[in-house]
């Protein structure tokens, strides 16, 4: 996979007699996250800082 997201997989079986299995939908779903853990942690920390700053600025404006 080249990107984050969910990927759905299915198999189709056939035998020597020529019978082919027919599927309606997928059998398994897996989630993929291609972002390194460091980037995720940095993003969470930045989000927390932004929320704290927002609360602080709002409290200053109320005074």
Short mmCIF file of C-alpha atoms in Angstrom, two decimals:
data_model
loop_
_atom_site.label_atom_id
_atom_site.label_comp_id
_atom_site.label_asym_id
_atom_site.label_seq_id
_atom_site.Cartn_x
_atom_site.Cartn_y
_atom_site.Cartn_z
CA UNK A 1 0.00 0.00 0.00
CA UNK A 2 1.10 3.53 -0.77
CA UNK A 3 -1.23 5.35 1.58
CA UNK A 4 -3.07 5.20 4.88
CA UNK A 5 -6.44 3.55 4.87
CA UNK A 6 -8.32 0.29 4.95
CA UNK A 7 -7.70 -2.44 2.43
CA UNK A 8 -10.22 -5.17 1.68
CA UNK A 9 -9.22 -8.63 0.47
CA UNK A 10 -11.01 -11.63 -0.90
CA UNK A 11 -10.06 -14.93 -2.52
CA UNK A 12 -11.71 -16.85 -5.31
CA UNK A 13 -11.15 -20.59 -5.40
CA UNK A 14 -11.42 -22.88 -8.39
CA UNK A 15 -10.90 -26.62 -8.62
CA UNK A 16 -9.75 -29.07 -11.27
CA UNK A 17 -13.36 -29.75 -12.28
CA UNK A 18 -13.75 -26.13 -13.35
CA UNK A 19 -15.93 -25.01 -10.45
CA UNK A 20 -15.35 -21.40 -9.48
CA UNK A 21 -16.28 -19.90 -6.14
CA UNK A 22 -18.36 -16.75 -6.39
CA UNK A 23 -18.00 -14.06 -3.72
CA UNK A 24 -20.21 -11.18 -2.75
CA UNK A 25 -17.94 -8.76 -0.96
CA UNK A 26 -14.70 -9.10 0.89
CA UNK A 27 -13.47 -11.59 3.48
CA UNK A 28 -11.06 -9.52 5.54
CA UNK A 29 -10.26 -5.86 6.15
CA UNK A 30 -6.97 -4.49 7.43
CA UNK A 31 -5.94 -0.97 8.35
CA UNK A 32 -2.63 0.48 7.21
CA UNK A 33 -0.87 3.47 8.69
CA UNK A 34 2.26 4.50 6.80
CA UNK A 35 3.11 7.41 9.10
CA UNK A 36 6.07 6.77 11.39
CA UNK A 37 5.29 6.68 15.11
CA UNK A 38 7.44 9.78 15.68
CA UNK A 39 5.25 11.88 13.36
CA UNK A 40 2.11 10.66 15.10
CA UNK A 41 3.50 11.58 18.53
CA UNK A 42 4.59 15.02 17.29
CA UNK A 43 1.13 15.64 15.80
CA UNK A 44 -0.56 14.70 19.08
CA UNK A 45 1.77 16.93 21.11
CA UNK A 46 1.16 19.87 18.75
CA UNK A 47 -2.58 19.34 19.01
CA UNK A 48 -2.40 19.35 22.81
CA UNK A 49 -0.33 22.56 22.75
CA UNK A 50 -2.85 24.20 20.40
CA UNK A 51 -5.74 23.28 22.71
CA UNK A 52 -3.90 24.60 25.78
CA UNK A 53 -3.07 27.86 23.99
CA UNK A 54 -6.68 28.21 22.86
CA UNK A 55 -7.97 27.77 26.40
CA UNK A 56 -5.38 30.22 27.73
CA UNK A 57 -6.19 32.89 25.12
CA UNK A 58 -9.91 32.48 25.75
CA UNK A 59 -9.40 32.91 29.50
CA UNK A 60 -7.36 36.11 28.94
CA UNK A 61 -10.07 37.62 26.72
CA UNK A 62 -12.74 37.01 29.37
CA UNK A 63 -10.90 39.12 31.96
#
